[in-house]
mmCIF file with all atom_site columns, C-alpha atoms in Angstrom:
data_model
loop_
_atom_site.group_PDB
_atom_site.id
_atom_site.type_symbol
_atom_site.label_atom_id
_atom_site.label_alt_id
_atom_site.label_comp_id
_atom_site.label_asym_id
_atom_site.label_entity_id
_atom_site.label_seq_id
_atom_site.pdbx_PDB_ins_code
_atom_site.Cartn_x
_atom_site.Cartn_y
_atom_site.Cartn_z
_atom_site.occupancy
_atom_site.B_iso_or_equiv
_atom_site.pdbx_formal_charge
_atom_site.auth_seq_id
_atom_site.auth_comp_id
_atom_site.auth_asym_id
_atom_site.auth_atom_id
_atom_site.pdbx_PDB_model_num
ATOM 1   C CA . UNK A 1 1   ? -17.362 -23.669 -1.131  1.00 0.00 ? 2   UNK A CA 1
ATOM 2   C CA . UNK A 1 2   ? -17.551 -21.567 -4.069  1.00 0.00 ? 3   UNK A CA 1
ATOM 3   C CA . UNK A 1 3   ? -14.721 -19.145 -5.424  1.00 0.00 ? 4   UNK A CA 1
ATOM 4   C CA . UNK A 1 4   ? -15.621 -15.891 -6.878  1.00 0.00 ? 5   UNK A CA 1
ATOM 5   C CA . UNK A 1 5   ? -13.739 -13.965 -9.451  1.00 0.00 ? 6   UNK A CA 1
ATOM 6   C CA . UNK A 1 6   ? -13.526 -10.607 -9.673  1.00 0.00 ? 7   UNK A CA 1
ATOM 7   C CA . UNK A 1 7   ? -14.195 -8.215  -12.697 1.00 0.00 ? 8   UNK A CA 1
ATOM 8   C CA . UNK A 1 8   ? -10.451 -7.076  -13.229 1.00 0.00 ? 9   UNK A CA 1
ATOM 9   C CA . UNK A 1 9   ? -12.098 -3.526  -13.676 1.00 0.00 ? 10  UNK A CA 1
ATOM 10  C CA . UNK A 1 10  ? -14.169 -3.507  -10.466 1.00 0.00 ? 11  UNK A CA 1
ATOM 11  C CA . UNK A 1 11  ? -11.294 -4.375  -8.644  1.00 0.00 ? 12  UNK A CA 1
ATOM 12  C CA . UNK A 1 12  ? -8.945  -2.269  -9.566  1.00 0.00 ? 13  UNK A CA 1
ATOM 13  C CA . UNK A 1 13  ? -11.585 0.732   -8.895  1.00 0.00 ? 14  UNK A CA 1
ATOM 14  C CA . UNK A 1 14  ? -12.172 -0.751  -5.440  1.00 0.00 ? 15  UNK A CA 1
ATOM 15  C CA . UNK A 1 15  ? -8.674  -1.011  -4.819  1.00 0.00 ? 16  UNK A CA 1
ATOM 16  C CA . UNK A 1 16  ? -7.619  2.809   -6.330  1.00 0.00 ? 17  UNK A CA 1
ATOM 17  C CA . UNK A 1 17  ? -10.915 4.011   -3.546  1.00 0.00 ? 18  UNK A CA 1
ATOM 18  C CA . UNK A 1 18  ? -9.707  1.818   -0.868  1.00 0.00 ? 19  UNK A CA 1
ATOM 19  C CA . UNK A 1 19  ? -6.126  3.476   -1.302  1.00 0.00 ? 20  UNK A CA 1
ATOM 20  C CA . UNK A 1 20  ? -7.400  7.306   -1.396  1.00 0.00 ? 21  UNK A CA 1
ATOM 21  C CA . UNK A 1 21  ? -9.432  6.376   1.396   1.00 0.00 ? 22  UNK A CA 1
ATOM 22  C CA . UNK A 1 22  ? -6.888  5.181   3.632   1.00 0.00 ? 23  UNK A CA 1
ATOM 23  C CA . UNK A 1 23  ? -4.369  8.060   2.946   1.00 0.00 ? 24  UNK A CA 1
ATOM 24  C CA . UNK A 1 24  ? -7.231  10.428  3.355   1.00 0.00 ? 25  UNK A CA 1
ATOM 25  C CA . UNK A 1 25  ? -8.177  8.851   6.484   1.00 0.00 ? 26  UNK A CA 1
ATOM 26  C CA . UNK A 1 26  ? -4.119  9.124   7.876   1.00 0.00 ? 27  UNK A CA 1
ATOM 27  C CA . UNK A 1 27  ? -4.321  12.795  6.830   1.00 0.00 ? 28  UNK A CA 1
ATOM 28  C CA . UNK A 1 28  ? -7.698  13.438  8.440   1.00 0.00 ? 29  UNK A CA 1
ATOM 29  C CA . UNK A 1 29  ? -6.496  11.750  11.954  1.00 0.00 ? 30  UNK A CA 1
ATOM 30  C CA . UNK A 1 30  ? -2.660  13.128  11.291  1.00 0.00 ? 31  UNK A CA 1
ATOM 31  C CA . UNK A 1 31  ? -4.238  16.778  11.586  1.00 0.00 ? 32  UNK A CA 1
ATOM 32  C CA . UNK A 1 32  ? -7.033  16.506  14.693  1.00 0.00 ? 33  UNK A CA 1
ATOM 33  C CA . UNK A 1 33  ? -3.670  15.490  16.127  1.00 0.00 ? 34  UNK A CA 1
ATOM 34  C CA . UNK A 1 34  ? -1.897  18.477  14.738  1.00 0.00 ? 35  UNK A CA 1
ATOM 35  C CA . UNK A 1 35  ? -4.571  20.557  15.796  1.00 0.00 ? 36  UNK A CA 1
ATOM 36  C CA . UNK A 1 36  ? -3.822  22.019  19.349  1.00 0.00 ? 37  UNK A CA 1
ATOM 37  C CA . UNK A 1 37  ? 0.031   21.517  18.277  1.00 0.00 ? 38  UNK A CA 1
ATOM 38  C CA . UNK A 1 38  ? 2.626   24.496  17.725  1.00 0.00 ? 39  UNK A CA 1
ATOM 39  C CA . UNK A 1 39  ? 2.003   23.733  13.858  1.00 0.00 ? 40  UNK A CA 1
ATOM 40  C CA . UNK A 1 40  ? 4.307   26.099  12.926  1.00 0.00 ? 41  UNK A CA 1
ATOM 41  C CA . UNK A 1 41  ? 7.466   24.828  14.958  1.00 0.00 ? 42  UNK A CA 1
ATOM 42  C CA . UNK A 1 42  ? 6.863   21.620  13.876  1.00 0.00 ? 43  UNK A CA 1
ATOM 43  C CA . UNK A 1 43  ? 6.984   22.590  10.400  1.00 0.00 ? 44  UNK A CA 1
ATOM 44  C CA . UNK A 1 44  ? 10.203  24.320  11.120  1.00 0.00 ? 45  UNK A CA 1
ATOM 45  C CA . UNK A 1 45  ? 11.755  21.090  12.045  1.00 0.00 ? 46  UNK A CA 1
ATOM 46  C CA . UNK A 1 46  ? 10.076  19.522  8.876   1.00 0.00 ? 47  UNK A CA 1
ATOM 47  C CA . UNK A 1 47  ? 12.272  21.817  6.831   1.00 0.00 ? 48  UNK A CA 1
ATOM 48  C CA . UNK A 1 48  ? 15.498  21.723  8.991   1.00 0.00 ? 49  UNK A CA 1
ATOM 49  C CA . UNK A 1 49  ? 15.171  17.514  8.730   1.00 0.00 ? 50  UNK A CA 1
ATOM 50  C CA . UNK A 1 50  ? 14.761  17.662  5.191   1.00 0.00 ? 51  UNK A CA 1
ATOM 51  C CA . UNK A 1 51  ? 17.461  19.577  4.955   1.00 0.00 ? 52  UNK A CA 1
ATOM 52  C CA . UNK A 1 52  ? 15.367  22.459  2.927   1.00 0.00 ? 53  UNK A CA 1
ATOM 53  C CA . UNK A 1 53  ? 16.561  25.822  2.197   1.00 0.00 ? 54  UNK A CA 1
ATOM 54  C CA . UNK A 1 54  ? 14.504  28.080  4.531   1.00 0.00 ? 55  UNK A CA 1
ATOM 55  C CA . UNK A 1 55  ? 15.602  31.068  2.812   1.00 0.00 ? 56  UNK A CA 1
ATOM 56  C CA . UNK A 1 56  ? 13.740  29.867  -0.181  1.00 0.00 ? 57  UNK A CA 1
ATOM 57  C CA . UNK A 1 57  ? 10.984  31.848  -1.246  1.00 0.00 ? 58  UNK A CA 1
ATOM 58  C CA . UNK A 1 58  ? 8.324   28.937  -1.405  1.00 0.00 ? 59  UNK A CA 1
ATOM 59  C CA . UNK A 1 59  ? 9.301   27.794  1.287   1.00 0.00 ? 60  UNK A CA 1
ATOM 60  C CA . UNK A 1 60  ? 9.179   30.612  2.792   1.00 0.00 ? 61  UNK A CA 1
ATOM 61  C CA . UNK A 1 61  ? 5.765   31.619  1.543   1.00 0.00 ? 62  UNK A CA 1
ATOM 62  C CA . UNK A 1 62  ? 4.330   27.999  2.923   1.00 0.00 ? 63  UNK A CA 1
ATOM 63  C CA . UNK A 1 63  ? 5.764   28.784  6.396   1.00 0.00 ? 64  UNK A CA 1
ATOM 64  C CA . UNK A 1 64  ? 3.636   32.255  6.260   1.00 0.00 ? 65  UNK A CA 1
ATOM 65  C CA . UNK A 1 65  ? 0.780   30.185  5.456   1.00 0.00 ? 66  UNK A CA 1
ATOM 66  C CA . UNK A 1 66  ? 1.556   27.262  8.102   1.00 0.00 ? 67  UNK A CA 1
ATOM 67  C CA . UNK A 1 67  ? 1.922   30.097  11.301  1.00 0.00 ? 68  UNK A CA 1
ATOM 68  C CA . UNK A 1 68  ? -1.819  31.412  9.775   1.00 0.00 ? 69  UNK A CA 1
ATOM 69  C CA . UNK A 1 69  ? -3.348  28.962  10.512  1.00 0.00 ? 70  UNK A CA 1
ATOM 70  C CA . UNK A 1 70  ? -6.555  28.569  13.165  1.00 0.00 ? 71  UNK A CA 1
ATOM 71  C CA . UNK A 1 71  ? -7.014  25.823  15.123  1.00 0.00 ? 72  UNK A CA 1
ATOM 72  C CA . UNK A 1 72  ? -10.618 25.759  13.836  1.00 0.00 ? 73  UNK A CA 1
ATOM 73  C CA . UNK A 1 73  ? -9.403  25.494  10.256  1.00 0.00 ? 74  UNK A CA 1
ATOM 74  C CA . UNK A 1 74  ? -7.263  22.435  10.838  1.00 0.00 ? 75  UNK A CA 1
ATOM 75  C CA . UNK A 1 75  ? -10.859 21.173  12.589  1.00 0.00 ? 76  UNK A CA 1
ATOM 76  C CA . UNK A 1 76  ? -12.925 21.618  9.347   1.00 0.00 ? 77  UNK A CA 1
ATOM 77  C CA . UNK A 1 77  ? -10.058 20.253  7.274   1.00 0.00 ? 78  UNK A CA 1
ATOM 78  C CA . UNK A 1 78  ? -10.032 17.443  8.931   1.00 0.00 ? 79  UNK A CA 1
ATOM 79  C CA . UNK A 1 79  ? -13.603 16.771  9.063   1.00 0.00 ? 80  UNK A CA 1
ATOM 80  C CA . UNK A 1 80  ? -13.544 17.032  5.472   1.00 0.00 ? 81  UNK A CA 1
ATOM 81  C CA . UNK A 1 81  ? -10.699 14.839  5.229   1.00 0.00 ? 82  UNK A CA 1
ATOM 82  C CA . UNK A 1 82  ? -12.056 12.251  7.498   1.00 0.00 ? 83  UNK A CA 1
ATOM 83  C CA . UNK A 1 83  ? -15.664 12.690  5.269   1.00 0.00 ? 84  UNK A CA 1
ATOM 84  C CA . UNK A 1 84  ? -14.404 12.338  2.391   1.00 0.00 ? 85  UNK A CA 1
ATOM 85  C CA . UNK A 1 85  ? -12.334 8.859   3.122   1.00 0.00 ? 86  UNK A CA 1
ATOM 86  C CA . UNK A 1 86  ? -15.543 7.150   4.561   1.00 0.00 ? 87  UNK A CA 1
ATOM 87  C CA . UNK A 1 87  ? -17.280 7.595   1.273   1.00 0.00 ? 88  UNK A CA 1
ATOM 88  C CA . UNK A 1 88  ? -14.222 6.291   -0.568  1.00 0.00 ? 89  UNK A CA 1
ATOM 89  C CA . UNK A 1 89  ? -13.706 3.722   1.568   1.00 0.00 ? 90  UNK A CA 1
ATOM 90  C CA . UNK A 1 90  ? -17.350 2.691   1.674   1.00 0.00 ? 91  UNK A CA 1
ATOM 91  C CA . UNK A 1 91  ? -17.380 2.763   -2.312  1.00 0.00 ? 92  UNK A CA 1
ATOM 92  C CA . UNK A 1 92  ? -13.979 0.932   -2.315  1.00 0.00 ? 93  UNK A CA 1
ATOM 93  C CA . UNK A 1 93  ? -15.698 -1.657  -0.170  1.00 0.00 ? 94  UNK A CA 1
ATOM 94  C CA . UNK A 1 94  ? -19.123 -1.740  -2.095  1.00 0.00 ? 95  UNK A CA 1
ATOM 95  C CA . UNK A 1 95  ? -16.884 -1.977  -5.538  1.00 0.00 ? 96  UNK A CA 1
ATOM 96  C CA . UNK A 1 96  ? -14.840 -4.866  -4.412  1.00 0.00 ? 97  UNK A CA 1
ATOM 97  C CA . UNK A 1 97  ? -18.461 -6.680  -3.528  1.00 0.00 ? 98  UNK A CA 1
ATOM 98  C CA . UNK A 1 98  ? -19.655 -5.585  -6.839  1.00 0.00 ? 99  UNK A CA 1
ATOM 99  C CA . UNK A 1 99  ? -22.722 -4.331  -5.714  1.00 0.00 ? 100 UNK A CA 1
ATOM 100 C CA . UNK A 1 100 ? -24.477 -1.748  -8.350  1.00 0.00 ? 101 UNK A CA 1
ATOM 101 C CA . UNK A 1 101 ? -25.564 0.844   -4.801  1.00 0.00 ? 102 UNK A CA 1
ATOM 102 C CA . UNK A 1 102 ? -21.783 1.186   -4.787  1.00 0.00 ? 103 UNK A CA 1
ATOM 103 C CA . UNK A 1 103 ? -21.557 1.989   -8.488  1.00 0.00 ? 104 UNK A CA 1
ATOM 104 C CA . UNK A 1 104 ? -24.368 4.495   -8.153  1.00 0.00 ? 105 UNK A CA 1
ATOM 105 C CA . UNK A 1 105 ? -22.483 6.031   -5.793  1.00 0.00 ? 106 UNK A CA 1
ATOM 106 C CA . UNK A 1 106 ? -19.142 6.286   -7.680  1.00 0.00 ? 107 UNK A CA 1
ATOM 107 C CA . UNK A 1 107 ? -20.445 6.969   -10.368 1.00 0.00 ? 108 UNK A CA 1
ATOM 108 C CA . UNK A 1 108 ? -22.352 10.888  -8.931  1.00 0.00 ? 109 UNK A CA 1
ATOM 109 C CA . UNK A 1 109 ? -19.683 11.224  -6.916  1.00 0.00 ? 110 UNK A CA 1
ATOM 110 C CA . UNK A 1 110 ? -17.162 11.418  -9.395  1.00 0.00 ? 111 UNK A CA 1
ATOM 111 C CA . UNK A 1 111 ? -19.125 12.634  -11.730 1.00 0.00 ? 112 UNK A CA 1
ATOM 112 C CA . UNK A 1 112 ? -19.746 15.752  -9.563  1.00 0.00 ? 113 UNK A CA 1
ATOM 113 C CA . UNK A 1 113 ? -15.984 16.469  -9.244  1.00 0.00 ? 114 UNK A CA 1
ATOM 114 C CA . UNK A 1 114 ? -15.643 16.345  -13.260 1.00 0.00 ? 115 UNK A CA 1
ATOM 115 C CA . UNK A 1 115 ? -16.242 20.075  -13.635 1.00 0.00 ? 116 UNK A CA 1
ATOM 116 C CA . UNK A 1 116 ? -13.728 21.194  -11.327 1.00 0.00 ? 117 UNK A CA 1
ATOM 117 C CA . UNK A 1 117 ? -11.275 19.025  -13.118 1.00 0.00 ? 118 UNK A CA 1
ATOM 118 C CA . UNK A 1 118 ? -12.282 20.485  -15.969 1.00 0.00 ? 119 UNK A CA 1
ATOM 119 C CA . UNK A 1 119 ? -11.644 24.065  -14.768 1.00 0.00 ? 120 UNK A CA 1
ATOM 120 C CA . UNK A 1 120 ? -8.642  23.002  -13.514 1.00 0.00 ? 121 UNK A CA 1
ATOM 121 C CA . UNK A 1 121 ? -7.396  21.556  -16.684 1.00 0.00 ? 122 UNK A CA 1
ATOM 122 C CA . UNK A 1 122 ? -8.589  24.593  -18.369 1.00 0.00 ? 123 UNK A CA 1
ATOM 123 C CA . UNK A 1 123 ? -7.035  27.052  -15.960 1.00 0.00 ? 124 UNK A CA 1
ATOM 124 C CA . UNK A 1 124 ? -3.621  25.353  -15.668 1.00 0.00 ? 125 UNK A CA 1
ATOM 125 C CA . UNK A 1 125 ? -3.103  22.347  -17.984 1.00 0.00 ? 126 UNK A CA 1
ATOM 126 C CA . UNK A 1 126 ? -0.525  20.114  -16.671 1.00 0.00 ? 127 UNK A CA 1
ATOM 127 C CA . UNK A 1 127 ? 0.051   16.572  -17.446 1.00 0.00 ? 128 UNK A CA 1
ATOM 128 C CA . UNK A 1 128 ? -1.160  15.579  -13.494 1.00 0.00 ? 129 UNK A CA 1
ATOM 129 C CA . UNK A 1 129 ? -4.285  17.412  -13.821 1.00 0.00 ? 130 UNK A CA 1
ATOM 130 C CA . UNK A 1 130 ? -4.974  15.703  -17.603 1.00 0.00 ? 131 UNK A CA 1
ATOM 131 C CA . UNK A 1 131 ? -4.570  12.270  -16.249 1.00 0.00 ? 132 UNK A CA 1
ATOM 132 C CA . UNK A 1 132 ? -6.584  12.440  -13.250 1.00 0.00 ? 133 UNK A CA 1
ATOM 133 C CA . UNK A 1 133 ? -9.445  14.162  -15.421 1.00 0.00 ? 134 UNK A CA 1
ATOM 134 C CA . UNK A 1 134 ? -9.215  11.382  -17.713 1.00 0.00 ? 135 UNK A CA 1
ATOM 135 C CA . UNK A 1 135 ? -8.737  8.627   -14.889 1.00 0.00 ? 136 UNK A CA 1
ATOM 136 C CA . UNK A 1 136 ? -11.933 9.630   -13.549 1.00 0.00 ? 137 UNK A CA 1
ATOM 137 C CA . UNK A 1 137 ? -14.055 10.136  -16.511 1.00 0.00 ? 138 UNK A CA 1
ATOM 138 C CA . UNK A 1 138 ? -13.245 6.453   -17.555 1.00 0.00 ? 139 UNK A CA 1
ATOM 139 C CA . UNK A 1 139 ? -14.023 5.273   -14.139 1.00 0.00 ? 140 UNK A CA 1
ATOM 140 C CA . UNK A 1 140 ? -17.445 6.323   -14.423 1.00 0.00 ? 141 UNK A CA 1
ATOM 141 C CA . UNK A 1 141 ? -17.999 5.417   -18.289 1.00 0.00 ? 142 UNK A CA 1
ATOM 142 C CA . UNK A 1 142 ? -17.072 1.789   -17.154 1.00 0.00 ? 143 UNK A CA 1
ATOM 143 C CA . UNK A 1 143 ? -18.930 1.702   -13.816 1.00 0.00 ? 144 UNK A CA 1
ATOM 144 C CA . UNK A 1 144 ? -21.900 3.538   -15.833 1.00 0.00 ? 145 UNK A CA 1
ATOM 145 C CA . UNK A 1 145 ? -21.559 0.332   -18.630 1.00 0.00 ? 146 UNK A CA 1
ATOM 146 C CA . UNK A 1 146 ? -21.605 -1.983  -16.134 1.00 0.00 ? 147 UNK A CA 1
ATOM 147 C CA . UNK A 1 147 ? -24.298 -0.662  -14.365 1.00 0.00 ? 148 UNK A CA 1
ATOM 148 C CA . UNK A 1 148 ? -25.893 -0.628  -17.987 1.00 0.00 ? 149 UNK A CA 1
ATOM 149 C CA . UNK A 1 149 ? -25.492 -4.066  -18.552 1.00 0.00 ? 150 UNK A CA 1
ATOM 150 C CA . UNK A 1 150 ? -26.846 -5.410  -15.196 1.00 0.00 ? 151 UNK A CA 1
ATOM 151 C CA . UNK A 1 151 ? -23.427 -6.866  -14.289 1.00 0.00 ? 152 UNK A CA 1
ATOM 152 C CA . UNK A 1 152 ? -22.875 -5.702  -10.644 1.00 0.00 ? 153 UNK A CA 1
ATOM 153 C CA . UNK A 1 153 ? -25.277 -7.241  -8.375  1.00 0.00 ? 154 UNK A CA 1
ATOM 154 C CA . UNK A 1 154 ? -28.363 -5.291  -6.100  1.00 0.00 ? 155 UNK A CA 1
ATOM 155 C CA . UNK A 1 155 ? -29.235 -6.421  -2.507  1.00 0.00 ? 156 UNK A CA 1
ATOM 156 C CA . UNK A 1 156 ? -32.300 -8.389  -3.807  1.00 0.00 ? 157 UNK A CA 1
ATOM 157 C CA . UNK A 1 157 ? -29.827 -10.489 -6.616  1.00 0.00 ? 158 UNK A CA 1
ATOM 158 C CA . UNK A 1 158 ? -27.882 -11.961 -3.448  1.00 0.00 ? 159 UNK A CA 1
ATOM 159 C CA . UNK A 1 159 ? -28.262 -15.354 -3.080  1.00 0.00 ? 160 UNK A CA 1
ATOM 160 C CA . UNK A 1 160 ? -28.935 -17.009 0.300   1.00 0.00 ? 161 UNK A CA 1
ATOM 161 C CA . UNK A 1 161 ? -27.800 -20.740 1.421   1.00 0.00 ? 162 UNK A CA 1
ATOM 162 C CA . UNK A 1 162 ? -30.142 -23.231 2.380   1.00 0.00 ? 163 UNK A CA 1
#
């Protein structure tokens, strides 16, 4: 039996997807649970269990928004959110097997969020918004080298045992 190495690069992407992925996935299930639920009471015992200042004024403000919402919102929110981590968790997947369909993917999916970083650096620069911008634009310079150099491996490259 043969052991195979990773590419320290490929695995870390695969492991930073599989992450996002899960946590979207929690947050995706966490509100079709929410959904039918008195959101706004139970964000009132969020606050009094954190032991937040109700009076405040953001806090205040993100109750207003909390007792807004729809049921159907939460739905399409969640949706999203549950979208959203089967992609990343099929490229995490796909990028821990190395195979170049997964890069492909990464690789226009990210790069389709760049502009929207972007704007968001441009609109309000903060050190958050900088890093993840940059995170993800060397994600896809190295998957798009490796995908240059032929180093991941396509369906037809698999090799089969005797």
């Amino acid at each position: 039996m043969t052991t195979r190495t990773h590419q320290t690069g490929l695995a870390l992407i695969a492991v930073f997807k599989l992450v996002k992925g899960a946590l979207l996935l929690l947050v995706g299930v966490g509100l079709l649970k929410l959904m039918h639920a008195e959101i706004a009471t139970l964000f009132s015992r969020l606050i009094e269990a954190l032991h937040l200042n109700a009076d405040s004024r953001i806090i205040h403000a993100l109750a207003l928004k909390v007792d807004a919402l729809q049921p159907h919102s939460v739905l399409v929110v969640a949706l999203v959110s549950l979208g959203y981590a089967g992609m990343l968790l099929l490229e995490g997947v796909g990028l821990w097997l190395e195979r170049s369909w997964a890069a492909y993917l990464t690789v226009i999916s990210t790069s389709l969020l760049l502009p929207f970083e972007l704007y968001e650096v441009i609109d309000r620069m903060s050190i958050l918004r900088v890093g993840v911008l940059l995170l993800n634009l060397v994600i896809v310079l190295y998957l798009f080298r490796q995908l240059k150099q032929h180093t991941l491996r396509s369906r037809t490259s698999v090799t089969r045992p005797l």
